[in-house]
Structure formats: structure tokens, C-alpha cells
GROMACS .gro file of C-alpha atoms in nm:
model
  305
    1UNK     CA    1  -2.014  14.280   7.081
    2UNK     CA    2  -2.115  13.937   6.906
    3UNK     CA    3  -2.136  14.009   6.486
    4UNK     CA    4  -2.247  13.695   6.330
    5UNK     CA    5  -2.023  13.502   6.077
    6UNK     CA    6  -2.074  13.496   5.738
    7UNK     CA    7  -1.986  13.180   5.536
    8UNK     CA    8  -1.915  13.275   5.201
    9UNK     CA    9  -1.911  12.981   4.945
   10UNK     CA   10  -1.949  12.917   4.588
   11UNK     CA   11  -2.299  12.791   4.472
   12UNK     CA   12  -2.474  12.696   4.189
   13UNK     CA   13  -2.825  12.826   4.253
   14UNK     CA   14  -2.943  13.118   4.445
   15UNK     CA   15  -2.841  13.242   4.717
   16UNK     CA   16  -2.965  13.132   5.067
   17UNK     CA   17  -2.994  13.248   5.422
   18UNK     CA   18  -2.963  12.960   5.654
   19UNK     CA   19  -3.051  13.003   6.030
   20UNK     CA   20  -2.804  12.914   6.273
   21UNK     CA   21  -2.839  12.893   6.663
   22UNK     CA   22  -3.023  13.199   6.567
   23UNK     CA   23  -2.804  13.412   6.395
   24UNK     CA   24  -2.839  13.463   6.009
   25UNK     CA   25  -2.535  13.305   5.793
   26UNK     CA   26  -2.543  13.428   5.425
   27UNK     CA   27  -2.419  13.100   5.280
   28UNK     CA   28  -2.299  12.954   4.916
   29UNK     CA   29  -2.172  12.604   4.892
   30UNK     CA   30  -1.944  12.502   4.601
   31UNK     CA   31  -2.068  12.177   4.611
   32UNK     CA   32  -2.464  12.014   4.647
   33UNK     CA   33  -2.545  11.814   5.018
   34UNK     CA   34  -2.468  11.513   4.914
   35UNK     CA   35  -2.153  11.588   4.736
   36UNK     CA   36  -1.749  11.599   4.958
   37UNK     CA   37  -1.704  11.768   5.266
   38UNK     CA   38  -1.414  11.964   5.369
   39UNK     CA   39  -1.177  11.866   5.622
   40UNK     CA   40  -1.282  12.016   5.940
   41UNK     CA   41  -1.025  12.249   6.095
   42UNK     CA   42  -0.898  12.193   6.434
   43UNK     CA   43  -1.083  12.330   6.724
   44UNK     CA   44  -0.838  12.545   6.831
   45UNK     CA   45  -0.879  12.777   6.467
   46UNK     CA   46  -1.244  12.771   6.523
   47UNK     CA   47  -1.298  12.948   6.873
   48UNK     CA   48  -1.289  13.289   6.757
   49UNK     CA   49  -1.591  13.445   6.536
   50UNK     CA   50  -1.518  13.535   6.185
   51UNK     CA   51  -1.690  13.843   5.995
   52UNK     CA   52  -1.625  13.688   5.686
   53UNK     CA   53  -1.527  13.326   5.568
   54UNK     CA   54  -1.422  13.270   5.238
   55UNK     CA   55  -1.355  12.880   5.181
   56UNK     CA   56  -1.270  12.903   4.739
   57UNK     CA   57  -1.078  13.208   4.741
   58UNK     CA   58  -0.927  13.222   4.462
   59UNK     CA   59  -1.277  13.154   4.249
   60UNK     CA   60  -1.418  13.393   4.510
   61UNK     CA   61  -1.193  13.652   4.436
   62UNK     CA   62  -1.427  13.914   4.241
   63UNK     CA   63  -1.658  13.877   4.584
   64UNK     CA   64  -1.356  13.912   4.821
   65UNK     CA   65  -1.271  14.213   4.683
   66UNK     CA   66  -1.611  14.392   4.645
   67UNK     CA   67  -1.685  14.317   5.014
   68UNK     CA   68  -1.338  14.490   5.134
   69UNK     CA   69  -1.326  14.766   4.945
   70UNK     CA   70  -1.203  15.062   5.111
   71UNK     CA   71  -1.277  14.808   5.484
   72UNK     CA   72  -0.957  14.823   5.723
   73UNK     CA   73  -0.916  14.532   5.968
   74UNK     CA   74  -0.738  14.170   6.064
   75UNK     CA   75  -0.754  13.902   5.829
   76UNK     CA   76  -0.592  13.462   5.840
   77UNK     CA   77  -0.513  13.235   5.629
   78UNK     CA   78  -0.597  12.900   5.695
   79UNK     CA   79  -0.367  12.596   5.534
   80UNK     CA   80  -0.686  12.332   5.472
   81UNK     CA   81  -0.439  12.077   5.440
   82UNK     CA   82  -0.220  12.150   5.771
   83UNK     CA   83  -0.442  12.361   5.999
   84UNK     CA   84  -0.105  12.604   5.960
   85UNK     CA   85  -0.238  13.001   6.000
   86UNK     CA   86  -0.122  13.335   5.905
   87UNK     CA   87  -0.227  13.671   6.008
   88UNK     CA   88  -0.229  14.022   5.899
   89UNK     CA   89  -0.394  14.338   5.952
   90UNK     CA   90  -0.432  14.600   5.603
   91UNK     CA   91  -0.543  14.964   5.600
   92UNK     CA   92  -0.763  14.871   5.291
   93UNK     CA   93  -0.822  14.522   5.254
   94UNK     CA   94  -0.946  14.475   4.960
   95UNK     CA   95  -0.617  14.616   4.835
   96UNK     CA   96  -0.404  14.330   4.959
   97UNK     CA   97  -0.634  14.078   4.897
   98UNK     CA   98  -0.555  14.209   4.485
   99UNK     CA   99  -0.201  14.159   4.534
  100UNK     CA  100  -0.200  13.775   4.754
  101UNK     CA  101  -0.392  13.690   4.392
  102UNK     CA  102  -0.113  13.844   4.213
  103UNK     CA  103   0.125  13.515   4.196
  104UNK     CA  104   0.381  13.770   4.043
  105UNK     CA  105   0.378  13.931   4.405
  106UNK     CA  106   0.375  13.634   4.580
  107UNK     CA  107   0.672  13.488   4.346
  108UNK     CA  108   0.879  13.875   4.453
  109UNK     CA  109   0.815  13.769   4.835
  110UNK     CA  110   0.923  13.460   4.919
  111UNK     CA  111   1.027  13.514   5.179
  112UNK     CA  112   0.727  13.547   5.330
  113UNK     CA  113   0.627  13.199   5.438
  114UNK     CA  114   0.246  13.292   5.365
  115UNK     CA  115   0.367  13.330   4.979
  116UNK     CA  116   0.568  13.038   4.938
  117UNK     CA  117   0.281  12.843   5.152
  118UNK     CA  118   0.049  12.985   4.914
  119UNK     CA  119   0.275  12.892   4.587
  120UNK     CA  120   0.332  12.577   4.733
  121UNK     CA  121   0.007  12.477   4.843
  122UNK     CA  122  -0.222  12.628   4.598
  123UNK     CA  123  -0.530  12.840   4.649
  124UNK     CA  124  -0.734  12.587   4.670
  125UNK     CA  125  -0.602  12.436   4.973
  126UNK     CA  126  -0.636  12.733   5.148
  127UNK     CA  127  -0.954  12.960   5.343
  128UNK     CA  128  -0.973  13.268   5.383
  129UNK     CA  129  -1.100  13.530   5.671
  130UNK     CA  130  -1.222  13.834   5.779
  131UNK     CA  131  -1.191  13.845   6.156
  132UNK     CA  132  -1.301  14.157   6.234
  133UNK     CA  133  -1.289  14.522   6.055
  134UNK     CA  134  -1.093  14.811   6.290
  135UNK     CA  135  -1.018  15.115   6.291
  136UNK     CA  136  -0.701  15.230   6.117
  137UNK     CA  137  -0.615  15.372   6.448
  138UNK     CA  138  -0.635  14.962   6.613
  139UNK     CA  139  -0.492  14.752   6.412
  140UNK     CA  140  -0.172  14.682   6.540
  141UNK     CA  141  -0.350  14.649   6.885
  142UNK     CA  142  -0.628  14.416   6.712
  143UNK     CA  143  -0.358  14.217   6.511
  144UNK     CA  144  -0.104  14.124   6.858
  145UNK     CA  145  -0.460  14.045   7.002
  146UNK     CA  146  -0.519  13.772   6.756
  147UNK     CA  147  -0.152  13.664   6.728
  148UNK     CA  148  -0.099  13.646   7.115
  149UNK     CA  149  -0.461  13.392   7.092
  150UNK     CA  150  -0.338  13.208   6.788
  151UNK     CA  151   0.007  13.156   6.767
  152UNK     CA  152   0.002  13.162   6.401
  153UNK     CA  153   0.250  12.946   6.257
  154UNK     CA  154   0.300  13.125   5.900
  155UNK     CA  155   0.387  13.469   6.107
  156UNK     CA  156   0.771  13.484   6.194
  157UNK     CA  157   0.707  13.740   6.379
  158UNK     CA  158   0.468  13.772   6.675
  159UNK     CA  159   0.477  14.122   6.705
  160UNK     CA  160   0.242  14.320   6.560
  161UNK     CA  161   0.322  14.598   6.351
  162UNK     CA  162   0.675  14.498   6.357
  163UNK     CA  163   0.755  14.386   5.969
  164UNK     CA  164   0.651  14.771   5.853
  165UNK     CA  165   1.042  14.851   5.813
  166UNK     CA  166   1.154  14.526   5.897
  167UNK     CA  167   1.491  14.456   5.710
  168UNK     CA  168   1.631  14.133   5.706
  169UNK     CA  169   2.057  14.048   5.775
  170UNK     CA  170   2.226  13.985   5.419
  171UNK     CA  171   2.300  13.616   5.674
  172UNK     CA  172   1.951  13.573   5.629
  173UNK     CA  173   1.888  13.673   5.279
  174UNK     CA  174   2.143  13.398   5.185
  175UNK     CA  175   1.983  13.149   5.349
  176UNK     CA  176   1.644  13.209   5.268
  177UNK     CA  177   1.796  13.221   4.907
  178UNK     CA  178   1.993  12.871   4.936
  179UNK     CA  179   1.649  12.688   5.097
  180UNK     CA  180   1.493  12.784   4.802
  181UNK     CA  181   1.699  12.717   4.534
  182UNK     CA  182   1.578  12.380   4.331
  183UNK     CA  183   1.267  12.387   4.486
  184UNK     CA  184   1.009  12.645   4.267
  185UNK     CA  185   1.130  12.532   3.947
  186UNK     CA  186   0.936  12.398   3.652
  187UNK     CA  187   0.617  12.335   3.675
  188UNK     CA  188   0.614  12.486   4.056
  189UNK     CA  189   0.726  12.802   3.933
  190UNK     CA  190   0.465  13.056   3.951
  191UNK     CA  191   0.522  13.175   3.626
  192UNK     CA  192   0.512  12.865   3.463
  193UNK     CA  193   0.339  12.884   3.154
  194UNK     CA  194   0.306  13.283   3.164
  195UNK     CA  195   0.499  13.501   2.943
  196UNK     CA  196   0.516  13.880   2.947
  197UNK     CA  197   0.322  14.071   2.733
  198UNK     CA  198   0.532  14.280   2.426
  199UNK     CA  199   0.450  14.582   2.673
  200UNK     CA  200   0.624  14.453   2.977
  201UNK     CA  201   0.900  14.311   2.765
  202UNK     CA  202   0.944  14.690   2.619
  203UNK     CA  203   0.991  14.817   2.983
  204UNK     CA  204   1.219  14.577   3.097
  205UNK     CA  205   1.418  14.666   2.803
  206UNK     CA  206   1.416  15.001   2.887
  207UNK     CA  207   1.478  15.000   3.266
  208UNK     CA  208   1.772  14.808   3.193
  209UNK     CA  209   1.931  15.051   2.891
  210UNK     CA  210   2.247  15.308   2.985
  211UNK     CA  211   2.376  15.311   3.330
  212UNK     CA  212   2.117  15.100   3.461
  213UNK     CA  213   2.238  14.775   3.286
  214UNK     CA  214   2.438  14.600   3.473
  215UNK     CA  215   2.730  14.596   3.213
  216UNK     CA  216   2.749  14.972   3.198
  217UNK     CA  217   3.083  15.118   3.099
  218UNK     CA  218   3.199  14.753   3.133
  219UNK     CA  219   3.386  14.513   2.895
  220UNK     CA  220   3.462  14.158   2.883
  221UNK     CA  221   3.871  14.055   2.921
  222UNK     CA  222   3.953  13.841   2.652
  223UNK     CA  223   3.990  13.507   2.854
  224UNK     CA  224   3.639  13.547   2.943
  225UNK     CA  225   3.530  13.637   2.581
  226UNK     CA  226   3.707  13.260   2.522
  227UNK     CA  227   3.500  13.083   2.742
  228UNK     CA  228   3.144  13.259   2.661
  229UNK     CA  229   3.289  13.105   2.247
  230UNK     CA  230   3.306  12.756   2.402
  231UNK     CA  231   3.031  12.761   2.568
  232UNK     CA  232   2.818  12.877   2.270
  233UNK     CA  233   2.942  12.591   2.093
  234UNK     CA  234   2.685  12.355   1.999
  235UNK     CA  235   2.453  12.565   2.158
  236UNK     CA  236   2.132  12.484   2.014
  237UNK     CA  237   1.854  12.805   2.003
  238UNK     CA  238   1.465  12.804   2.094
  239UNK     CA  239   1.221  12.839   1.836
  240UNK     CA  240   1.152  13.248   1.974
  241UNK     CA  241   1.531  13.268   1.955
  242UNK     CA  242   1.557  13.158   1.628
  243UNK     CA  243   1.264  13.374   1.513
  244UNK     CA  244   1.373  13.737   1.674
  245UNK     CA  245   1.725  13.599   1.474
  246UNK     CA  246   1.535  13.574   1.181
  247UNK     CA  247   1.376  13.912   1.230
  248UNK     CA  248   1.681  14.075   1.309
  249UNK     CA  249   1.808  14.021   0.969
  250UNK     CA  250   1.534  14.094   0.780
  251UNK     CA  251   1.372  13.806   0.687
  252UNK     CA  252   1.035  13.992   0.756
  253UNK     CA  253   0.758  13.813   0.498
  254UNK     CA  254   0.442  14.023   0.379
  255UNK     CA  255   0.114  13.826   0.242
  256UNK     CA  256  -0.067  14.004   0.026
  257UNK     CA  257  -0.415  13.876  -0.105
  258UNK     CA  258  -0.580  13.977  -0.432
  259UNK     CA  259  -0.963  14.126  -0.313
  260UNK     CA  260  -1.163  14.247  -0.640
  261UNK     CA  261  -1.260  14.568  -0.499
  262UNK     CA  262  -0.968  14.688  -0.396
  263UNK     CA  263  -0.672  14.537  -0.490
  264UNK     CA  264  -0.395  14.313  -0.302
  265UNK     CA  265  -0.472  14.362   0.056
  266UNK     CA  266  -0.184  14.298   0.331
  267UNK     CA  267  -0.329  14.000   0.561
  268UNK     CA  268  -0.070  13.885   0.749
  269UNK     CA  269   0.365  13.987   0.825
  270UNK     CA  270   0.558  13.709   0.903
  271UNK     CA  271   0.930  13.683   1.095
  272UNK     CA  272   1.030  13.408   0.857
  273UNK     CA  273   0.935  13.261   0.582
  274UNK     CA  274   0.891  12.952   0.726
  275UNK     CA  275   0.636  13.110   0.898
  276UNK     CA  276   0.467  13.264   0.626
  277UNK     CA  277   0.464  12.931   0.453
  278UNK     CA  278   0.302  12.774   0.765
  279UNK     CA  279   0.073  13.013   0.735
  280UNK     CA  280  -0.073  12.888   0.380
  281UNK     CA  281   0.033  12.557   0.433
  282UNK     CA  282   0.263  12.530   0.127
  283UNK     CA  283   0.637  12.479   0.113
  284UNK     CA  284   0.887  12.751   0.223
  285UNK     CA  285   1.089  12.703  -0.150
  286UNK     CA  286   0.728  12.849  -0.320
  287UNK     CA  287   0.746  13.182  -0.149
  288UNK     CA  288   1.080  13.183  -0.135
  289UNK     CA  289   1.054  13.167  -0.545
  290UNK     CA  290   0.751  13.375  -0.578
  291UNK     CA  291   0.915  13.628  -0.393
  292UNK     CA  292   1.226  13.632  -0.615
  293UNK     CA  293   1.025  13.644  -0.912
  294UNK     CA  294   0.731  13.890  -0.840
  295UNK     CA  295   0.482  13.639  -0.953
  296UNK     CA  296   0.139  13.633  -0.788
  297UNK     CA  297   0.127  13.289  -0.625
  298UNK     CA  298  -0.258  13.067  -0.772
  299UNK     CA  299  -0.371  13.423  -0.895
  300UNK     CA  300  -0.452  13.495  -0.506
  301UNK     CA  301  -0.130  13.577  -0.305
  302UNK     CA  302   0.152  13.798  -0.343
  303UNK     CA  303   0.459  13.765  -0.136
  304UNK     CA  304   0.760  14.056  -0.085
  305UNK     CA  305   1.038  14.077   0.207
   0.00000   0.00000   0.00000
């Protein structure tokens, strides 16, 4: 059965329906008609119909997730710069796409070529298609059909379903690890500019307590201790590390502000005198003097440690 394709774009305006050879296409656009055009894909990538086509997947991720909720089917990623493609199947396309739009998920699965490609080229250089929706029982058969027909470069395993339960050999893992070293660093890293939340840090710390710690029950030899000491000579701590060290040493500073109705109220707690001083725009020595004397600064602020 020939199913009309739904081309989905971001459009600064209302939804529009376009009649294309008596097939109505639901269409959005990221640019005006006079704007730049997307690089066309080769004919080998266009000789099949799709149920839905998303030209700018990341900016349309909410729509993609909504469109494909609780639907099973076959999907395709296409690199708009190289025309390389990836074919996949999922019993719940919405959940699969949520994972694709999670950079941490991709980073943890860099053994997959499609994950590395999305990280390297960025979502903006890919388009996403839903080739067809089908019953869960038919997924493997339909995926194999597209693997045979399109011969996707990003799929290492050309047998549908063969990745389920597939385990890489230690030799293959070592080769992949070696090939990735030094590539996704700095700005290319999936975690560049990102920080863990306090909740995540706490969970990570809990997972390394006791027997879960790789050094649990182990002690350093005298030689190792000596090498660690030599390595630490001249080391400069980061600002974040200095703050943690300051907090652990008990230099917590509380700032209270005078209120006519309620006396002094706490307006902030800081891990160091320097941080508290920066907050008020005064010198560290000033705060230190007022902490020691217990006096009120400018008849307005009180400091405690």
C-alpha cells in the first residue's frame, strides 16, 4: 500500500498542506521560500517512501516523540553531508528517539557508529525518517528488507536483530577504544561545558562506596605512595577543588542582613571568606575582622563562621 509521506519541518507561521501529485503532505519549513535550500540527497536514498520525514530532528524532538508514542516500526537516520544512513527498529519509537536525543546516552554507546556520527556531525546535519510502522512481530523482517535494499553504511551488522544480545570480543573493544582516543576531547566531547547536578554526584559517590570501590580492601605500597607524593609537588588545584577543600576545613561563612521587623535574617552561606566577600563586593580582610570582633558591618550585615 502506498502511504503519503509526512514531511515535518519547523515553520515560522501556520501549518500548511501541500498537494503533491494528489498526495497531501503535512509540511513545515525552517526558512522562507527564498532562504537557503537543504542539500539534496542522492537518488539511492530517495527511492523509497517514508511515513514521516523530519529535516531538523533536534529542534523538532518534542514533535517527534509525540508523533511516535507507543508505535513500533523502522526508522532511518541520514547524514545530510555524506549521505551515509543507519537503519533501526524499535518496539517503541518514541522511547528510542528520546535516547537518541540524550547526549549522555550516545556517549555511553560510542561503540555504535551512528552514535559516534551524531556526536561528530551534530543533529543539525542529520535527518530522521520513520520508514514504516508495523507490528512488533514483523519488525525484524521489515528491518531486514531495508537493510538489503539500502545497504546502510552505519550498520555494521547487516542481519536484522543480530545486535540483540550481540557482544563484542575483547580484541574488538580494544581496537574501538584505541581508535577513539584523543578524538572526542575538549569541545568535541559530549560532556563539554556540562556539569553533573548535586543529586547525580551524590548517586555516583554512593555507587563507589564500600565493596563497589575499586580500591576496597587494598592499600598503597610505600613505593606507590612516594610516586604519588612526587606527582603532587607543584600541583595547582582548580577553583572548584579549592572551594571543596575550604568547605571541608570548616571555613563556612554565613551572612545575615538586618531587618526592621524580624531582626537579622540569613541571606547566604558561603564555603569561604573570599566567596562571601565577593558576594558583598568587599575585601576578605574586612569580613575576617568583623567575624572575629562580632561587630555589625555598616549597621546592616553580621557575619558568622
